[in-house]
Amino acid sequence: MAPAKKSASKKVAPAPYPVAKKGAAKAPVNPLIEKTPKNFGVGQDVQPIKDLSRYVKWPEYVRLQRQRKILNQRLKVPPALNQFTQVLDKNTATQLFKLVNKYRPETRIEKKERLTAAAAAQVEKGEKADTKKPFVVKYGINHITALIEAKKASLVVIADDVDPIEVVVWLPALCRKMGIPYCIVKGKARLGTVVHKKTATALAFTETRAEDKAELASLISAIKSNYTEKNETARKAWGGGLMGFKSNMKMAKRASAVKNSL
């Protein structure tokens, strides 16, 4: 007969969770403080604040301007378009707009009041009132072009975000050819507020009062030193060609694979 097998003592599997020992002392509970756990189910407690920007369906114009910005970074941008990324610095722009606001054209209401007052004075005195030519900043792309070609403009201010950009893309080259100082500033809406419009592509100074001639001359010299000469090389450079994080990682991985295979 075969020898009888010895019975091996089996180990009992440990409990999946630690079992509390009987008779363990419970922590004292304050009867004045009542537990109120929150329930974040549907129709229950208010959800905690979190960033939902990735889930928002943005308006079409927001999506388009974001896509345009990314495309301008990815694609190669020719120098004629890339020059509109170089804008006037903040301090010089502030000085410029202080001067521009002195030469805002009159609104329709102001014009009506002026003509009414002139007509009333003419009726009282019986003679035509003397009206001097107002000193105002000029706007409108066709008007500014004619002023530049006639060399009547002393300073041209161009907006950087004109859409379509073809409206003003040739204007800096024309200014350089005619020897007229120019600068590119942020915001067509900011130029529009000067002339009581929603937007304006460009503004031009033609004539100024005697007391503002020195200020305009110092402003033009500041623009030449801080903008024109500073951005001379950047004006001729291509822009764009900046790839995203994923593309850079993919190219780095591909380069390392080629290096390891050699």
Short mmCIF file of C-alpha atoms in Angstrom, two decimals:
data_model
loop_
_atom_site.label_atom_id
_atom_site.label_comp_id
_atom_site.label_asym_id
_atom_site.label_seq_id
_atom_site.Cartn_x
_atom_site.Cartn_y
_atom_site.Cartn_z
CA MET A 1 0.00 0.00 0.00
CA ALA A 2 1.03 3.51 -0.74
CA PRO A 3 1.99 5.54 2.32
CA ALA A 4 -0.72 7.90 3.53
CA LYS A 5 -0.16 11.54 2.68
CA LYS A 6 0.40 13.89 5.53
CA SER A 7 -2.31 16.52 5.82
CA ALA A 8 -0.74 19.94 5.38
CA SER A 9 -2.32 22.74 7.40
CA LYS A 10 -3.82 25.37 5.02
CA LYS A 11 -3.29 29.05 5.70
CA VAL A 12 -6.43 31.13 5.92
CA ALA A 13 -6.57 34.08 3.48
CA PRO A 14 -6.40 37.46 5.21
CA ALA A 15 -9.53 39.59 5.29
CA PRO A 16 -9.80 42.04 2.39
CA TYR A 17 -10.41 44.97 4.70
CA PRO A 18 -9.10 45.42 8.21
CA VAL A 19 -11.77 44.43 10.66
CA ALA A 20 -12.23 46.77 13.55
CA LYS A 21 -11.53 45.16 16.84
CA LYS A 22 -14.43 44.78 19.17
CA GLY A 23 -14.49 47.16 22.03
CA ALA A 24 -12.38 49.82 20.24
CA ALA A 25 -13.02 53.28 21.68
CA LYS A 26 -14.86 55.65 19.29
CA ALA A 27 -13.76 59.26 18.91
CA PRO A 28 -16.04 61.62 20.81
CA VAL A 29 -18.63 63.32 18.57
CA ASN A 30 -19.62 66.91 19.15
CA PRO A 31 -23.45 67.03 19.17
CA LEU A 32 -23.40 70.71 18.13
CA ILE A 33 -21.68 69.96 14.79
CA GLU A 34 -23.85 68.07 12.33
CA LYS A 35 -22.40 66.34 9.27
CA THR A 36 -23.81 67.66 5.99
CA PRO A 37 -22.10 65.80 3.14
CA LYS A 38 -22.66 67.28 -0.31
CA ASN A 39 -24.37 65.38 -3.10
CA PHE A 40 -23.24 66.47 -6.57
CA GLY A 41 -25.83 64.39 -8.44
CA VAL A 42 -28.22 65.80 -11.02
CA GLY A 43 -30.50 68.39 -9.45
CA GLN A 44 -28.67 68.28 -6.10
CA ASP A 45 -25.98 70.57 -4.69
CA VAL A 46 -24.33 73.31 -6.76
CA GLN A 47 -21.30 72.00 -8.63
CA PRO A 48 -17.85 73.33 -7.60
CA ILE A 49 -16.33 76.07 -9.81
CA LYS A 50 -14.06 74.72 -12.55
CA ASP A 51 -12.62 75.93 -15.84
CA LEU A 52 -15.14 75.16 -18.59
CA SER A 53 -13.40 77.08 -21.41
CA ARG A 54 -12.63 73.85 -23.29
CA TYR A 55 -16.33 72.95 -23.35
CA VAL A 56 -17.58 76.37 -24.49
CA LYS A 57 -18.83 76.71 -28.07
CA TRP A 58 -17.26 80.04 -28.91
CA PRO A 59 -18.82 82.41 -31.46
CA GLU A 60 -17.63 82.08 -35.04
CA TYR A 61 -15.69 85.38 -35.07
CA VAL A 62 -13.73 84.28 -31.96
CA ARG A 63 -12.87 80.93 -33.54
CA LEU A 64 -11.83 82.62 -36.80
CA GLN A 65 -9.51 85.14 -35.15
CA ARG A 66 -7.89 82.37 -33.05
CA GLN A 67 -7.41 80.16 -36.11
CA ARG A 68 -5.97 83.10 -38.05
CA LYS A 69 -3.48 83.78 -35.27
CA ILE A 70 -2.34 80.13 -35.26
CA LEU A 71 -2.05 80.06 -39.06
CA ASN A 72 0.09 83.20 -39.01
CA GLN A 73 2.43 81.43 -36.59
CA ARG A 74 2.60 78.16 -38.56
CA LEU A 75 2.82 79.38 -42.17
CA LYS A 76 5.69 81.35 -43.67
CA VAL A 77 4.62 85.02 -43.69
CA PRO A 78 6.22 87.31 -46.32
CA PRO A 79 7.95 90.52 -45.13
CA ALA A 80 5.20 92.78 -46.52
CA LEU A 81 2.69 91.16 -44.12
CA ASN A 82 5.12 90.43 -41.30
CA GLN A 83 5.89 94.15 -40.85
CA PHE A 84 2.40 94.61 -39.36
CA THR A 85 3.47 92.55 -36.31
CA GLN A 86 5.99 95.30 -35.42
CA VAL A 87 3.97 98.08 -33.79
CA LEU A 88 4.87 101.36 -32.11
CA ASP A 89 5.95 101.10 -28.45
CA LYS A 90 3.49 102.04 -25.71
CA ASN A 91 5.11 105.31 -24.56
CA THR A 92 5.42 106.78 -28.06
CA ALA A 93 1.89 105.60 -28.93
CA THR A 94 0.50 107.35 -25.83
CA GLN A 95 2.28 110.56 -26.87
CA LEU A 96 0.92 110.15 -30.41
CA PHE A 97 -2.71 109.70 -29.34
CA LYS A 98 -2.51 112.70 -27.01
CA LEU A 99 -1.64 114.84 -30.04
CA VAL A 100 -4.16 113.10 -32.33
CA ASN A 101 -7.03 113.74 -29.90
CA LYS A 102 -6.42 117.50 -30.19
CA TYR A 103 -7.24 117.26 -33.92
CA ARG A 104 -10.41 115.19 -33.82
CA PRO A 105 -12.92 116.17 -36.54
CA GLU A 106 -16.18 117.67 -35.31
CA THR A 107 -19.28 115.49 -34.95
CA ARG A 108 -22.54 116.12 -36.79
CA ILE A 109 -24.06 117.76 -33.71
CA GLU A 110 -21.06 120.08 -33.27
CA LYS A 111 -21.14 121.00 -36.95
CA LYS A 112 -24.87 121.76 -36.77
CA GLU A 113 -24.36 123.97 -33.69
CA ARG A 114 -21.49 125.84 -35.38
CA LEU A 115 -23.49 126.48 -38.56
CA THR A 116 -26.55 127.56 -36.55
CA ALA A 117 -24.46 130.02 -34.53
CA ALA A 118 -22.85 131.37 -37.70
CA ALA A 119 -26.26 131.80 -39.36
CA ALA A 120 -27.68 133.58 -36.27
CA ALA A 121 -24.66 135.93 -36.19
CA GLN A 122 -25.10 136.67 -39.89
CA VAL A 123 -28.78 137.56 -39.37
CA GLU A 124 -27.98 139.89 -36.45
CA LYS A 125 -24.99 141.70 -37.96
CA GLY A 126 -26.03 141.42 -41.60
CA GLU A 127 -22.60 140.25 -42.73
CA LYS A 128 -21.08 136.85 -43.37
CA ALA A 129 -19.14 135.41 -40.44
CA ASP A 130 -15.42 134.77 -40.91
CA THR A 131 -14.80 131.02 -40.65
CA LYS A 132 -11.21 129.80 -40.46
CA LYS A 133 -10.18 126.47 -41.94
CA PRO A 134 -10.29 123.86 -39.13
CA PHE A 135 -7.15 121.87 -38.32
CA VAL A 136 -8.22 118.21 -38.22
CA VAL A 137 -6.63 114.84 -38.78
CA LYS A 138 -7.48 113.22 -42.14
CA TYR A 139 -8.89 109.71 -42.55
CA GLY A 140 -10.13 107.43 -45.35
CA ILE A 141 -7.69 105.29 -47.32
CA ASN A 142 -8.32 107.01 -50.69
CA HIS A 143 -7.99 110.49 -49.18
CA ILE A 144 -4.76 109.57 -47.35
CA THR A 145 -3.31 108.02 -50.52
CA ALA A 146 -3.95 111.24 -52.44
CA LEU A 147 -2.34 113.30 -49.63
CA ILE A 148 0.76 111.06 -49.61
CA GLU A 149 1.14 111.21 -53.40
CA ALA A 150 0.82 115.01 -53.26
CA LYS A 151 3.34 115.07 -50.34
CA LYS A 152 0.87 117.00 -48.19
CA ALA A 153 0.86 114.48 -45.31
CA SER A 154 3.42 115.10 -42.54
CA LEU A 155 2.79 111.85 -40.57
CA VAL A 156 0.76 108.72 -41.37
CA VAL A 157 -0.61 106.36 -38.70
CA ILE A 158 -1.64 102.86 -39.90
CA ALA A 159 -3.64 100.21 -37.97
CA ASP A 160 -2.09 96.74 -37.62
CA ASP A 161 -5.29 94.65 -37.69
CA VAL A 162 -7.03 95.80 -40.87
CA ASP A 163 -9.05 93.01 -42.48
CA PRO A 164 -8.48 92.33 -45.36
CA ILE A 165 -4.84 93.37 -44.93
CA GLU A 166 -4.55 94.07 -48.69
CA VAL A 167 -6.28 97.42 -48.05
CA VAL A 168 -3.15 98.84 -46.36
CA VAL A 169 -0.35 96.36 -47.16
CA TRP A 170 1.11 98.71 -49.82
CA LEU A 171 0.81 101.90 -47.74
CA PRO A 172 4.18 101.65 -45.86
CA ALA A 173 6.03 101.16 -49.16
CA LEU A 174 4.30 104.24 -50.63
CA CYS A 175 5.23 106.30 -47.55
CA ARG A 176 8.88 105.24 -47.83
CA LYS A 177 8.93 106.04 -51.56
CA MET A 178 7.49 109.53 -51.00
CA GLY A 179 9.70 110.16 -47.94
CA ILE A 180 6.80 110.57 -45.47
CA PRO A 181 7.22 109.28 -41.90
CA TYR A 182 4.76 106.59 -40.86
CA CYS A 183 4.11 104.20 -38.01
CA ILE A 184 1.94 101.13 -37.37
CA VAL A 185 -0.11 101.13 -34.15
CA LYS A 186 -2.34 98.61 -32.41
CA GLY A 187 -6.05 98.65 -33.08
CA LYS A 188 -8.17 99.94 -35.94
CA ALA A 189 -10.94 100.53 -33.36
CA ARG A 190 -8.63 102.88 -31.44
CA LEU A 191 -8.10 104.94 -34.60
CA GLY A 192 -11.84 104.82 -35.25
CA THR A 193 -12.67 106.46 -31.93
CA VAL A 194 -10.55 109.47 -32.93
CA VAL A 195 -12.69 110.16 -36.02
CA HIS A 196 -16.05 109.11 -34.48
CA LYS A 197 -16.24 105.84 -36.42
CA LYS A 198 -16.21 102.17 -35.42
CA THR A 199 -12.87 101.57 -37.15
CA ALA A 200 -10.34 103.46 -39.27
CA THR A 201 -7.58 101.97 -41.40
CA ALA A 202 -5.24 104.98 -41.23
CA LEU A 203 -4.95 108.62 -40.14
CA ALA A 204 -2.77 111.41 -41.50
CA PHE A 205 -1.54 114.78 -40.21
CA THR A 206 -1.47 117.56 -42.81
CA GLU A 207 -1.48 120.88 -40.93
CA THR A 208 -1.07 121.69 -37.25
CA ARG A 209 -1.47 124.79 -35.12
CA ALA A 210 1.61 126.88 -34.37
CA GLU A 211 1.68 125.80 -30.70
CA ASP A 212 1.73 122.07 -31.67
CA LYS A 213 4.42 122.18 -34.38
CA ALA A 214 7.27 121.57 -31.94
CA GLU A 215 5.39 118.63 -30.37
CA LEU A 216 4.74 117.07 -33.79
CA ALA A 217 8.41 117.50 -34.77
CA SER A 218 9.60 115.78 -31.55
CA LEU A 219 7.04 113.00 -32.11
CA ILE A 220 8.25 112.39 -35.67
CA SER A 221 11.88 112.20 -34.49
CA ALA A 222 10.84 109.75 -31.74
CA ILE A 223 9.01 107.59 -34.30
CA LYS A 224 12.06 107.60 -36.61
CA SER A 225 14.42 106.52 -33.81
CA ASN A 226 12.11 104.16 -31.86
CA TYR A 227 10.24 102.59 -34.77
CA THR A 228 11.58 103.18 -38.31
CA GLU A 229 15.32 102.66 -37.65
CA LYS A 230 14.76 100.02 -34.98
CA ASN A 231 12.58 97.82 -37.23
CA GLU A 232 14.56 98.30 -40.44
CA THR A 233 15.96 94.74 -40.43
CA ALA A 234 12.74 93.19 -39.03
CA ARG A 235 10.80 94.84 -41.86
CA LYS A 236 12.71 92.76 -44.42
CA ALA A 237 12.51 89.48 -42.49
CA TRP A 238 10.07 86.63 -43.08
CA GLY A 239 7.75 85.66 -40.24
CA GLY A 240 5.91 82.53 -39.10
CA GLY A 241 7.33 79.03 -39.36
CA LEU A 242 6.78 78.34 -35.65
CA MET A 243 5.45 74.82 -35.12
CA GLY A 244 3.33 73.60 -32.22
CA PHE A 245 4.41 71.47 -29.25
CA LYS A 246 3.23 68.17 -30.78
CA SER A 247 4.99 68.81 -34.09
CA ASN A 248 8.24 69.77 -32.33
CA MET A 249 8.12 66.59 -30.23
CA LYS A 250 7.44 64.47 -33.33
CA MET A 251 10.38 66.04 -35.21
CA ALA A 252 12.68 65.59 -32.21
CA LYS A 253 11.65 61.93 -31.94
CA ARG A 254 12.24 61.43 -35.67
CA ALA A 255 15.67 63.10 -35.47
CA SER A 256 16.70 60.94 -32.50
CA ALA A 257 15.56 57.78 -34.37
CA VAL A 258 17.68 58.74 -37.40
CA LYS A 259 20.64 59.45 -35.12
CA ASN A 260 20.32 56.06 -33.36
CA SER A 261 20.02 54.18 -36.65
CA LEU A 262 23.40 55.46 -37.87
#
